[in-house]
GROMACS .gro file of C-alpha atoms in nm:
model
  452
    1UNK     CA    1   0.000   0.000   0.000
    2UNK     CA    2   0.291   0.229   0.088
    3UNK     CA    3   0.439   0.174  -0.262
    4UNK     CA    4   0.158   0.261  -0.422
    5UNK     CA    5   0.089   0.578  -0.229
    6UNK     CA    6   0.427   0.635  -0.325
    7UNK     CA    7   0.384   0.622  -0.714
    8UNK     CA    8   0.074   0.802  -0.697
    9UNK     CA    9   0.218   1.103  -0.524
   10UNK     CA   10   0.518   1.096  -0.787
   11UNK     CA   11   0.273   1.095  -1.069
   12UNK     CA   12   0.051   1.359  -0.929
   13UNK     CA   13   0.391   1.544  -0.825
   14UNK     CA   14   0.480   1.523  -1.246
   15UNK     CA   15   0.116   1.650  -1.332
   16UNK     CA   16   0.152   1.960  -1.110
   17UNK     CA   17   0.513   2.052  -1.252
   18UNK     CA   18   0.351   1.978  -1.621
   19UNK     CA   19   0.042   2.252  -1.511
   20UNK     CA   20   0.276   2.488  -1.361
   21UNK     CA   21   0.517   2.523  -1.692
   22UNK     CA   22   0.141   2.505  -1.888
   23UNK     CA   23   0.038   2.879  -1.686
   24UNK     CA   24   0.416   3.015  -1.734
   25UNK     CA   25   0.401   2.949  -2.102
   26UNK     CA   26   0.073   3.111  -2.140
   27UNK     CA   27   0.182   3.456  -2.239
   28UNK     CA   28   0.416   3.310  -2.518
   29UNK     CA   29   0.067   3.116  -2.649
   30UNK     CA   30  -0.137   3.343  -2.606
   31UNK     CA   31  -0.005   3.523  -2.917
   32UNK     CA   32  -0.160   3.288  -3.124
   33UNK     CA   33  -0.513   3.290  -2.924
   34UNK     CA   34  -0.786   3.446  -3.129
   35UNK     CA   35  -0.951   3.616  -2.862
   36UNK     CA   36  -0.927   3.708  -2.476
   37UNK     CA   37  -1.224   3.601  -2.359
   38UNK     CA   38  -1.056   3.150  -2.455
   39UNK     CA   39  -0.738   3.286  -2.311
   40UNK     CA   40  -0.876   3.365  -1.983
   41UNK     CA   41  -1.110   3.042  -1.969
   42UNK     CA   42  -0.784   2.821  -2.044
   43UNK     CA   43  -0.614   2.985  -1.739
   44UNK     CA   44  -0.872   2.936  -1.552
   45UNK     CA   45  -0.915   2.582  -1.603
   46UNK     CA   46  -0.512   2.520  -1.549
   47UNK     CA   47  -0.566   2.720  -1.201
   48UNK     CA   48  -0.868   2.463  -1.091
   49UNK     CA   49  -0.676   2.153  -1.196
   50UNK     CA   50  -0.367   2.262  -1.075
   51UNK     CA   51  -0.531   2.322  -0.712
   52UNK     CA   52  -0.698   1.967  -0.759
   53UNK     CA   53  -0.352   1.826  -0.769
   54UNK     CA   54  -0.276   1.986  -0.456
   55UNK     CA   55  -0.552   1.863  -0.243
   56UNK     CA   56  -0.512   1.491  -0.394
   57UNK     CA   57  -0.118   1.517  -0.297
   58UNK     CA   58  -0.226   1.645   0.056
   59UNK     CA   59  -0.478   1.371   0.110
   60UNK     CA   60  -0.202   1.099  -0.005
   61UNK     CA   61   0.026   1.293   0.268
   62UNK     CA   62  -0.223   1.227   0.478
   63UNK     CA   63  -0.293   0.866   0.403
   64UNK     CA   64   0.083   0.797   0.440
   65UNK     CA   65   0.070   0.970   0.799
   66UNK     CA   66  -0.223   0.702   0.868
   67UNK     CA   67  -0.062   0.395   0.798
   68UNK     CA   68   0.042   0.173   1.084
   69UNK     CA   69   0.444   0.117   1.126
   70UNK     CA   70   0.609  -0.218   1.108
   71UNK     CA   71   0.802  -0.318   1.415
   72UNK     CA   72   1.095  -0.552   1.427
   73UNK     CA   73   1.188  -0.783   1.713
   74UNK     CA   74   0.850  -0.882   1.824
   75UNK     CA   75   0.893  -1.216   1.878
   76UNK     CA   76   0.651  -1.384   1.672
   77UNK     CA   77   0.628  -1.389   1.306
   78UNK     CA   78   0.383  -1.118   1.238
   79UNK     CA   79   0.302  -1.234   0.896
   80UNK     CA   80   0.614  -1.253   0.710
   81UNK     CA   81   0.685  -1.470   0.428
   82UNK     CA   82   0.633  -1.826   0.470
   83UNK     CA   83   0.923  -2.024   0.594
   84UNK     CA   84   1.002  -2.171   0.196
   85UNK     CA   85   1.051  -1.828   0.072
   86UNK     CA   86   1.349  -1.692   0.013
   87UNK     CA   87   1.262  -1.378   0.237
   88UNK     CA   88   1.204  -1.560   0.536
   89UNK     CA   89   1.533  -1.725   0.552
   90UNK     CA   90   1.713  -1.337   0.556
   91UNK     CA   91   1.419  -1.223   0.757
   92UNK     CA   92   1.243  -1.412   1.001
   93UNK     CA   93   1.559  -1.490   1.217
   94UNK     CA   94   1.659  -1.115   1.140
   95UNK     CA   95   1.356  -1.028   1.360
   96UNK     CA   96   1.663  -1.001   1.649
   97UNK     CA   97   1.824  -0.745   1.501
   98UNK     CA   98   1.692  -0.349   1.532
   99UNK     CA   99   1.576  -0.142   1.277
  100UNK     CA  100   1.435   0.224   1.189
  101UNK     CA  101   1.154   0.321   1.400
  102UNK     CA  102   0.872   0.504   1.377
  103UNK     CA  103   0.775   0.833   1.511
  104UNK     CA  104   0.584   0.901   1.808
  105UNK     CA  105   0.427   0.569   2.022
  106UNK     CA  106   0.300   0.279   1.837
  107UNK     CA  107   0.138  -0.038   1.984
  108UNK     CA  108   0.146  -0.327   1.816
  109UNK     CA  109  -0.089  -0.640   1.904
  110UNK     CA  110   0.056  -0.988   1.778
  111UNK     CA  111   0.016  -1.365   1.895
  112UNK     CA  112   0.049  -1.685   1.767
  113UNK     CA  113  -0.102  -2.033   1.831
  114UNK     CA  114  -0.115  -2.411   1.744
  115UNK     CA  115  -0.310  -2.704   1.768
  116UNK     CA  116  -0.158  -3.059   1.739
  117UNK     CA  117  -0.242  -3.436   1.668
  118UNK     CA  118  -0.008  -3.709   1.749
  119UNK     CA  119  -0.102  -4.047   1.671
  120UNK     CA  120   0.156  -4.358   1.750
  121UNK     CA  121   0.147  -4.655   1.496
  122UNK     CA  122   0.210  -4.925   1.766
  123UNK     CA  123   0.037  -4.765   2.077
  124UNK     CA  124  -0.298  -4.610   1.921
  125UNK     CA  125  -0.424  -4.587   2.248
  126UNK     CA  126  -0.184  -4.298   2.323
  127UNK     CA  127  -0.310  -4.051   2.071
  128UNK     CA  128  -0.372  -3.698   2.177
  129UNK     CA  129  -0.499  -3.373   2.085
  130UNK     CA  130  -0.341  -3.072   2.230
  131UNK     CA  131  -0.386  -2.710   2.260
  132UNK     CA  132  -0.022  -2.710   2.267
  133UNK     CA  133  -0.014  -2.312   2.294
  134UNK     CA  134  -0.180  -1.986   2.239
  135UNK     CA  135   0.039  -1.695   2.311
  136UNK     CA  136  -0.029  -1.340   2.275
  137UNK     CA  137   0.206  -1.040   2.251
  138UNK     CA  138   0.210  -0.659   2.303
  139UNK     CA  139   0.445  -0.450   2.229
  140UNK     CA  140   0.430  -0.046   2.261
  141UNK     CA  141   0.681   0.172   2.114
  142UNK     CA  142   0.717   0.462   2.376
  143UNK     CA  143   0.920   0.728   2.134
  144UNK     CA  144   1.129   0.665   1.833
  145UNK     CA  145   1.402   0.492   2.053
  146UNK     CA  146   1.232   0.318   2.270
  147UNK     CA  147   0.965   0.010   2.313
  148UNK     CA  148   0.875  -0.247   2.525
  149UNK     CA  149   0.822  -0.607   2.388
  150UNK     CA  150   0.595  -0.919   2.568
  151UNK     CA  151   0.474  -1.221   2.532
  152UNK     CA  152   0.220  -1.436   2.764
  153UNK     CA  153   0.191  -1.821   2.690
  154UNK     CA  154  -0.058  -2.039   2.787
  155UNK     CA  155   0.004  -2.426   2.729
  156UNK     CA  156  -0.189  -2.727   2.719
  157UNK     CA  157  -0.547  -2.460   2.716
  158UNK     CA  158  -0.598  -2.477   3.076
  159UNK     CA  159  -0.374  -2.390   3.381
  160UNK     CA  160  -0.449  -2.490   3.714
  161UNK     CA  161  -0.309  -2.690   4.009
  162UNK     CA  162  -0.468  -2.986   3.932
  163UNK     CA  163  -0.408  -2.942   3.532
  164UNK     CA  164  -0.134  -3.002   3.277
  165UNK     CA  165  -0.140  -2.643   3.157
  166UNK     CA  166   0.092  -2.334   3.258
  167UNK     CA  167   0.075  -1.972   3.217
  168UNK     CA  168   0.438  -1.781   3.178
  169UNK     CA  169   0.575  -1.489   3.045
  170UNK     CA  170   0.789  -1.557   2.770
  171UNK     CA  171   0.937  -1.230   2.669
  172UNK     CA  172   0.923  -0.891   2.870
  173UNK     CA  173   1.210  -0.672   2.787
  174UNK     CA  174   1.286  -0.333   2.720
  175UNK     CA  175   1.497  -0.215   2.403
  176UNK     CA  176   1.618   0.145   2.363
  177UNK     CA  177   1.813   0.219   2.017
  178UNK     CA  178   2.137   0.414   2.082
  179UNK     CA  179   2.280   0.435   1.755
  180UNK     CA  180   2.154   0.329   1.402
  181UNK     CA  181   2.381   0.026   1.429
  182UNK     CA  182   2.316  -0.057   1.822
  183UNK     CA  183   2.058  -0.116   2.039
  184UNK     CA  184   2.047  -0.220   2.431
  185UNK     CA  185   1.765  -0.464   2.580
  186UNK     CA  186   1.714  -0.582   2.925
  187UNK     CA  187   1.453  -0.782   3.088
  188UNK     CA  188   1.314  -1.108   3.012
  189UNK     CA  189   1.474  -1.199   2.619
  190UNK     CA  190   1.420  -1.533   2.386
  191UNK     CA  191   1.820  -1.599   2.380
  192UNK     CA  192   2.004  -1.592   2.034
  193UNK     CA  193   2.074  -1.950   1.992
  194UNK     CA  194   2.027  -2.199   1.672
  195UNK     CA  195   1.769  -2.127   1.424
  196UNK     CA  196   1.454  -2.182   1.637
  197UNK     CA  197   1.453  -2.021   1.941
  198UNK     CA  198   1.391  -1.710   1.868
  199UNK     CA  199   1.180  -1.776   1.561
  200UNK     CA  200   0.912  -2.040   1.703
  201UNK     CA  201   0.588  -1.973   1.573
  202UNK     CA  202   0.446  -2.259   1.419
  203UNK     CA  203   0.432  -2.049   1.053
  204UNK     CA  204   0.791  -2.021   1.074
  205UNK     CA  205   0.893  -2.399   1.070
  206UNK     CA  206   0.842  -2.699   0.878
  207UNK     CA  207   0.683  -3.006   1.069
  208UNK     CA  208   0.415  -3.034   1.344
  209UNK     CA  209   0.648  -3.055   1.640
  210UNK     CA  210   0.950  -2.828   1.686
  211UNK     CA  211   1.247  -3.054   1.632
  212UNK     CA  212   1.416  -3.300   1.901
  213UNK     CA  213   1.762  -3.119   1.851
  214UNK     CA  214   1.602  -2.729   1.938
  215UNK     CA  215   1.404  -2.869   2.184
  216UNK     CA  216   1.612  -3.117   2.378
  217UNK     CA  217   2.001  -3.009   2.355
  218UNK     CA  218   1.887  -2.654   2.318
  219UNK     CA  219   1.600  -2.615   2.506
  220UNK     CA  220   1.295  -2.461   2.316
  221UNK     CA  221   1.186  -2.129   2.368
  222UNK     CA  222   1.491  -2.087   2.669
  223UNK     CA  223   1.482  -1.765   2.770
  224UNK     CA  224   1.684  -1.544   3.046
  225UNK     CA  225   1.686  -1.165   3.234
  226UNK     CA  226   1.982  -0.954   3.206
  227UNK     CA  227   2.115  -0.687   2.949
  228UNK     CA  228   2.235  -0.769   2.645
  229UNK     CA  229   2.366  -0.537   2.342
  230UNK     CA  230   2.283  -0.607   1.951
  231UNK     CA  231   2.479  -0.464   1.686
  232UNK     CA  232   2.362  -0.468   1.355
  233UNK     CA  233   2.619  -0.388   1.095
  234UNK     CA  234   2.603  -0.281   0.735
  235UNK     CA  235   2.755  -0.589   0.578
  236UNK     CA  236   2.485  -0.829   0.681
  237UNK     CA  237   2.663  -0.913   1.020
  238UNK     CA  238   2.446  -0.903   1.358
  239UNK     CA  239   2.655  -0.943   1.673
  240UNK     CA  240   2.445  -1.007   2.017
  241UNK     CA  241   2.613  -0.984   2.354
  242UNK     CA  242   2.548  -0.993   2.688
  243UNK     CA  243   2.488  -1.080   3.093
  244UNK     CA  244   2.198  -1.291   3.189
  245UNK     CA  245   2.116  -1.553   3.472
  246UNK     CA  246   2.223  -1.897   3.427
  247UNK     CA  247   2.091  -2.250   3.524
  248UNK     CA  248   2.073  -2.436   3.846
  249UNK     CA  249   2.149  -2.762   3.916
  250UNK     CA  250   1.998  -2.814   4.254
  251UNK     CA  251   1.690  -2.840   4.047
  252UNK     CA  252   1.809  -3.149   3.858
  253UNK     CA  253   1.562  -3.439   4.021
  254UNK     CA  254   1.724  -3.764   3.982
  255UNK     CA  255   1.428  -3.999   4.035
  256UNK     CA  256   1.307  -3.811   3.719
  257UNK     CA  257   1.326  -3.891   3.322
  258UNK     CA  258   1.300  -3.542   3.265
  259UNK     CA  259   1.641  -3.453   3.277
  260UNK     CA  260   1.734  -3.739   3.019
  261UNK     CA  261   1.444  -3.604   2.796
  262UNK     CA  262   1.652  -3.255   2.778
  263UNK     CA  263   1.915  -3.181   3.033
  264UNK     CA  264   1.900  -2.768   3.013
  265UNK     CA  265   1.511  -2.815   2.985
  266UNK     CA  266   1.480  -2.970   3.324
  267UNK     CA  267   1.680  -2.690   3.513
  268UNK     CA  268   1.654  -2.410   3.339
  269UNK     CA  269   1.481  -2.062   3.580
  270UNK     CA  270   1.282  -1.889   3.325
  271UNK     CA  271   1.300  -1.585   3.568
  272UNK     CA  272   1.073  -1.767   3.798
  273UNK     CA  273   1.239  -1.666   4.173
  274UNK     CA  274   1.572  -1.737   3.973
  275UNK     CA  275   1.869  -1.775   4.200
  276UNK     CA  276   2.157  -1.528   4.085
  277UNK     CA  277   2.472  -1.604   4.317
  278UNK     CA  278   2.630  -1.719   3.946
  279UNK     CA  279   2.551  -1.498   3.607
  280UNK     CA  280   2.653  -1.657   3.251
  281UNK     CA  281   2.747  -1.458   2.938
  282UNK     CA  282   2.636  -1.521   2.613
  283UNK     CA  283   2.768  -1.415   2.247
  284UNK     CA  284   2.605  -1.485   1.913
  285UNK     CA  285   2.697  -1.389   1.531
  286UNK     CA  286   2.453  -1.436   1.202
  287UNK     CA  287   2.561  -1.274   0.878
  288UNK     CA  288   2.306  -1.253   0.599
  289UNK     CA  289   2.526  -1.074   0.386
  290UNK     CA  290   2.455  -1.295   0.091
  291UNK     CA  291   2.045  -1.269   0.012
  292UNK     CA  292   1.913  -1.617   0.086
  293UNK     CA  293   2.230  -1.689   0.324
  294UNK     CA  294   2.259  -1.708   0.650
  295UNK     CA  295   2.566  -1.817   0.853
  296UNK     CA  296   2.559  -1.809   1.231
  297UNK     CA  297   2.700  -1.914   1.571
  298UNK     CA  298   2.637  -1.935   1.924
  299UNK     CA  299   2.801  -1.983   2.269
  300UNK     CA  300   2.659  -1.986   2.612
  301UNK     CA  301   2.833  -2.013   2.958
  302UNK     CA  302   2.773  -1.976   3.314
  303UNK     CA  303   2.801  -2.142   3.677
  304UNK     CA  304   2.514  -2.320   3.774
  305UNK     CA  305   2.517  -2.444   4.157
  306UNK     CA  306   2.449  -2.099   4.284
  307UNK     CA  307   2.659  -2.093   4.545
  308UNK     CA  308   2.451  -2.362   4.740
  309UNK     CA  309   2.598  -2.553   5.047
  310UNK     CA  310   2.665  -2.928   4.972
  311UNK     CA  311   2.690  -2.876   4.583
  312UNK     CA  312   3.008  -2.885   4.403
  313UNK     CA  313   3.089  -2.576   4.177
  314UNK     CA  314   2.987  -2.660   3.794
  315UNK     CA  315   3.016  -2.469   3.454
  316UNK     CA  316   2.745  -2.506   3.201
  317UNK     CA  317   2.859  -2.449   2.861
  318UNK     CA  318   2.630  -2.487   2.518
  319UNK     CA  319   2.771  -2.358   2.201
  320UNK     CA  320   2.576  -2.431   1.829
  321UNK     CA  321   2.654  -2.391   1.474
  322UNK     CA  322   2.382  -2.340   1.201
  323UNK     CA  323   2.291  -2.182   0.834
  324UNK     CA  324   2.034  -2.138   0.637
  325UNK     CA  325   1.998  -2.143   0.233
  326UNK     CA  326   1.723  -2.068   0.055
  327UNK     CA  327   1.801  -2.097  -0.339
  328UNK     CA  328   1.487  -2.079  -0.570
  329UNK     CA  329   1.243  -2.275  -0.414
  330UNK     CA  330   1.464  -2.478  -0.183
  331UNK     CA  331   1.456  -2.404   0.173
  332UNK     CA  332   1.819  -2.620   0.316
  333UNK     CA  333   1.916  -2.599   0.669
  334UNK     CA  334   2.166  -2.762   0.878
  335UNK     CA  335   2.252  -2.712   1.245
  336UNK     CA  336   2.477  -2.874   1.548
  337UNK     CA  337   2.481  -2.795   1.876
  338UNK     CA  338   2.678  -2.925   2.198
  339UNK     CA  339   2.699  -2.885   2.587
  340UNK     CA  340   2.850  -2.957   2.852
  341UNK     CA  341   2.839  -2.981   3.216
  342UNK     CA  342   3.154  -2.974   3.484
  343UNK     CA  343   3.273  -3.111   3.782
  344UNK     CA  344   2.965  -3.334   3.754
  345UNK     CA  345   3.151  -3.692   3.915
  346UNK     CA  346   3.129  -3.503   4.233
  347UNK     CA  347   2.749  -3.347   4.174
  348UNK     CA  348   2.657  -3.713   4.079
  349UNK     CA  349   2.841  -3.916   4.422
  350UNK     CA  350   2.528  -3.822   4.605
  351UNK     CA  351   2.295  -3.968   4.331
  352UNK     CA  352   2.471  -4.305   4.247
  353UNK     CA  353   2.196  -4.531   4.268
  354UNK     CA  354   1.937  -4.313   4.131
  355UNK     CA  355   1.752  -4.345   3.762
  356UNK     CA  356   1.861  -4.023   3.625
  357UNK     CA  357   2.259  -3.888   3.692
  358UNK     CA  358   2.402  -3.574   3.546
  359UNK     CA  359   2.554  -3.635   3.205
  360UNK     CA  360   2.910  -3.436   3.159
  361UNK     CA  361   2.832  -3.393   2.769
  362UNK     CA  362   2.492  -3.369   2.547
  363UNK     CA  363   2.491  -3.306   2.149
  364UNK     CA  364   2.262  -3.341   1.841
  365UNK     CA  365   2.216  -3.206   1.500
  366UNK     CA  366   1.993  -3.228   1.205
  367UNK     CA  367   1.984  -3.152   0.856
  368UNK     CA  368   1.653  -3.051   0.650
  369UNK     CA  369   1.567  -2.980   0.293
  370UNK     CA  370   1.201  -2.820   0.195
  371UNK     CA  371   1.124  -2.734  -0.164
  372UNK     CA  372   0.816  -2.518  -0.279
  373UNK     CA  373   0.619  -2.774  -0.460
  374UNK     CA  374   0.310  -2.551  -0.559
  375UNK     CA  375   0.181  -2.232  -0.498
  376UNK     CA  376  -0.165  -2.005  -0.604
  377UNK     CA  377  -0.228  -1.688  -0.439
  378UNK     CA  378  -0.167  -1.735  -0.081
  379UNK     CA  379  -0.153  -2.115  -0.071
  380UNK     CA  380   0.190  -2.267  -0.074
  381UNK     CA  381   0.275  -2.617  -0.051
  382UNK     CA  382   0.648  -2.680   0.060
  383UNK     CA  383   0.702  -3.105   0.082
  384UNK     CA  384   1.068  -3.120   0.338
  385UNK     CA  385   1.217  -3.426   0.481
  386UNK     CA  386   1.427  -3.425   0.808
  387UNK     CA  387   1.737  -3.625   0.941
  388UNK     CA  388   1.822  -3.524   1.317
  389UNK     CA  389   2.073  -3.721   1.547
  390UNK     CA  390   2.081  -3.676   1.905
  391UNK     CA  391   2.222  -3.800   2.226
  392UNK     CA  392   2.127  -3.615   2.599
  393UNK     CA  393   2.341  -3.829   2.749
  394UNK     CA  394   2.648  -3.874   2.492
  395UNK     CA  395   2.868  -3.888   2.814
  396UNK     CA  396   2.935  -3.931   3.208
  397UNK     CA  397   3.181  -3.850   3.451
  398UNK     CA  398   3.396  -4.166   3.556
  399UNK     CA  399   3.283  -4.239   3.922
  400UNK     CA  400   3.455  -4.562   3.960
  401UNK     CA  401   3.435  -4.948   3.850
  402UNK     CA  402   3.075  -5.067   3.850
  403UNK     CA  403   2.900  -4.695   3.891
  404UNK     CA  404   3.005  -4.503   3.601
  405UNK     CA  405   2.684  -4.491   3.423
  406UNK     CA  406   2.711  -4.601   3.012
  407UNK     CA  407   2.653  -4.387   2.757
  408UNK     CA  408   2.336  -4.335   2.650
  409UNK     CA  409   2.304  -4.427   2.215
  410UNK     CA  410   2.212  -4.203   2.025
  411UNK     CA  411   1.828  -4.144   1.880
  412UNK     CA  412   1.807  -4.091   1.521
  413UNK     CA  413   1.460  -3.987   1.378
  414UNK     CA  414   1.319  -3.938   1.021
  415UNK     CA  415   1.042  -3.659   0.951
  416UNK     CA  416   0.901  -3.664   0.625
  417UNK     CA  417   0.553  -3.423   0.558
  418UNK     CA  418   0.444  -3.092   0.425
  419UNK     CA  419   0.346  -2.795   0.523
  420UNK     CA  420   0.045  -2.602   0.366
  421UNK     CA  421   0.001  -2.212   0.352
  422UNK     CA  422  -0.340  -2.118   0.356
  423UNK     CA  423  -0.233  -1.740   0.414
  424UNK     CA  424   0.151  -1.679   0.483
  425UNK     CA  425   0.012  -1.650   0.854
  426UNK     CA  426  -0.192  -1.953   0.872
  427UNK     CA  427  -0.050  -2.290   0.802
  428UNK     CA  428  -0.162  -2.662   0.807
  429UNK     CA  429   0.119  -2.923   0.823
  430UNK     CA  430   0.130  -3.302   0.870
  431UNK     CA  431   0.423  -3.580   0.898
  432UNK     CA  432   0.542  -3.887   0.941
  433UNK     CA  433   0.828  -3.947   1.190
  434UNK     CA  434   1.037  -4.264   1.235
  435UNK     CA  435   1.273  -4.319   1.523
  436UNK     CA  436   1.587  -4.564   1.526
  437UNK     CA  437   1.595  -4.695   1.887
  438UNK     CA  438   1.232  -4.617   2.051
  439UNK     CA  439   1.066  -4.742   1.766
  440UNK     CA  440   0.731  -4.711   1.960
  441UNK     CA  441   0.711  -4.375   1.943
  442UNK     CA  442   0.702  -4.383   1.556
  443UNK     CA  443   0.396  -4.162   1.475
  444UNK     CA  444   0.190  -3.969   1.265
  445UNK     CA  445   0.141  -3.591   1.331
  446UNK     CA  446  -0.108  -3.315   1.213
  447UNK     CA  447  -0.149  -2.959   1.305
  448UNK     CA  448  -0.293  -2.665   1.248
  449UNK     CA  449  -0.055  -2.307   1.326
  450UNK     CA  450  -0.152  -1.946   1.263
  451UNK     CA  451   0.050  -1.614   1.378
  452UNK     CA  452  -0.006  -1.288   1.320
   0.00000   0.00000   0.00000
């Protein structure tokens, strides 16, 4: 719409400079007028259309002042391009970086949403439905510098204490630009790792579930509070920096499977009472200076026993490589990602005997390849297949002869599906997934994802 306010006020702009050289010219013309009485009823119509000009150029001035402004780093998709376009693979993890702002305070409404189907071949008695998550955001520019950016989640549709669901903020930060190139945030932030975290909206991935290697090595949607910096440079390179809290490992439960479903998942603080004795700091790069390209890193660190009595002092670390091409109508993505945990032998002494020890090392990676089979309008039909490797428990400590738990082998599982555009913020998607060692858990998915 902008564009084409754009041309219309350049080609009304031409027909007023046309009028005004018509009027100048008229005493050179009007030489060869027969009579007075046409001259002065030709200026006259010149004066009437050239003040029609005018007041169509001031109502497209005014039109322009109307329109609502777009604002980056939201933190869901708010209908970009589909994930198989080409723009969405320069874009859509882009979001992190800061742009141009608008004048004056803006508030911007967003949200996004899905609804899943999960149906095991072997164990059809486990199928399930799920209101996996319905999030809405608001953010509220204050000034041309300045906004605020949040995000409440609910999951599973209802919350309560005797119900599966939650309620949790999932962003709540404050960003103020201080240079064209950099901008500050601190609060609550989605942190810059792989290509999912930050980019999670259902529209913005291919497959029904998020991935096992973004959701157990890195855990999905991890967020921290603290202060971070983001750079934004002018030959495609975004640098983002910073201080946050870290993890704590007196929450690791050892009579539980979840911390062998994702290690970082199962004590991570979300900002909920978070202890702080120990702080971590965080880096990432991603350089889009190719269009279509996009080349990034990651590396996390920080203590996590929090200075509490009876726990041995340990490091986490988690560092991931990952890029993104998007040639034609392929979509290609790769990405690895490993952690690790120290001085866990003496964290796990207390727990020998227990189901679930500390691992010292986790890892995964995948590869993915999505190509843009059909399109009509807004429907798009992008066909991908998906080859992920991962291990949460890839190594232990040594604790002694007989103790030392084994490594855990690594899962290997096969997505193939589609995902269907209805609108580039609306999206249907089913698969097939096949796993290597828990072969019961091979399923069918379908879901249903919007954003906006």
């Amino acid at each position: 719409m902008t564009s084409n306010l754009k041309h219309s006020a350049g080609a009304l702009a031409a027909r007023a400079l046309a009028l005004t050289l018509a009027v100048a010219a008229l005493p050179a013309v009007a030489q060869n007028v027969p009579t007075q009485a046409e001259l002065a009823r030709k200026l006259e119509q010149l004066s009437s259309e050239l003040a029609s000009v005018k007041a169509e150029l001031a109502q497209i001035k005014s039109q322009q002042a109307a329109q609502p402004a777009t604002v980056a780093g939201t933190g869901w998709n708010g209908g970009q391009a589909p994930v198989g376009s080409a723009q969405a693979a320069t874009t859509s993890v882009a979001s992190a970086a800061p742009v141009a702002a608008p004048q004056g305070p803006t508030t911007v409404i967003g949200g996004y949403g899905e609804i899943n189907y999960n149906r095991p071949l072997k164990r059809t008695q486990n199928s399930q439905l799920d209101m996996r998550r319905f999030v809405i955001g608001l953010q509220h520019r204050i000034d041309d510098r300045t906004k605020i950016v949040s995000e409440l989640e609910v999951e599973h549709a209802v919350s309560s204490a005797s119900d599966p669901g939650e309620v949790e903020v999932e962003q709540a930060y404050i960003e103020r630009q201080l240079s064209p190139t950099l901008a500050a945030r601190g609060g609550l932030f989605l942190m810059p790792v792989g290509l999912l975290n930050e980019n999670h909206e259902p529209t913005a991935y291919y497959g029904v579930e998020r991935n096992f290697v973004e959701t157990a090595i890195i855990p999905t949607t991890w967020r921290e509070a603290g202060a971070q910096l983001v750079a934004t440079l002018d030959n495609g390179l975004t640098l983002q920096g910073g201080l946050v809290t870290s993890f704590d490992i007196t929450k690791w439960d050892a009579t539980s499977a979840e911390g062998r479903e994702s290690p970082l998942g199962s004590i991570h603080q979300e900002a909920a009472l978070a202890k702080a004795r120990n702080v971590a700091v965080f880096g990432a790069a991603n350089w889009r200076g190719v269009p279509g390209l996009l080349v990034g890193a990651s590396v996390f660190s920080g203590g996590a026993s929090q200075g509490q009595a009876d726990y041995a002092r340990a490091r986490i670390t988690l560092a991931d490589l990952h890029a993104r091409w998007t040639p034609g109508k392929w979509d290609l993505s790769a990405l690895y990602a490993r952690g690790g945990i120290s001085n866990t032998a003496a964290l796990n002494l207390p727990l020998v005997g227990s189901a679930t020890l500390i691992p010292k090392s986790f890892s995964g990676g995948y590869v993915q390849a999505a190509y843009k089979l059909w399109s009509s309008g807004d429907y798009q039909l992008s066909p991908f297949v998906r080859y992920e490797r991962f291990n949460t428990a890839s190594s232990y400590a040594y604790l002694g002869p007989g103790i030392t738990p084994d490594p855990d082998k690594a899962e290997s599982v096969a997505t193939i599906g589609a995902n269907l555009w209805i609108t580039p913020t609306i999206v249907l998607k089913a698969d097939y997934q096949r796993f290597k060692i828990n072969t019961l858990a091979n399923r069918v998915n379908l879901g249903l994802g919007w954003s906006f």
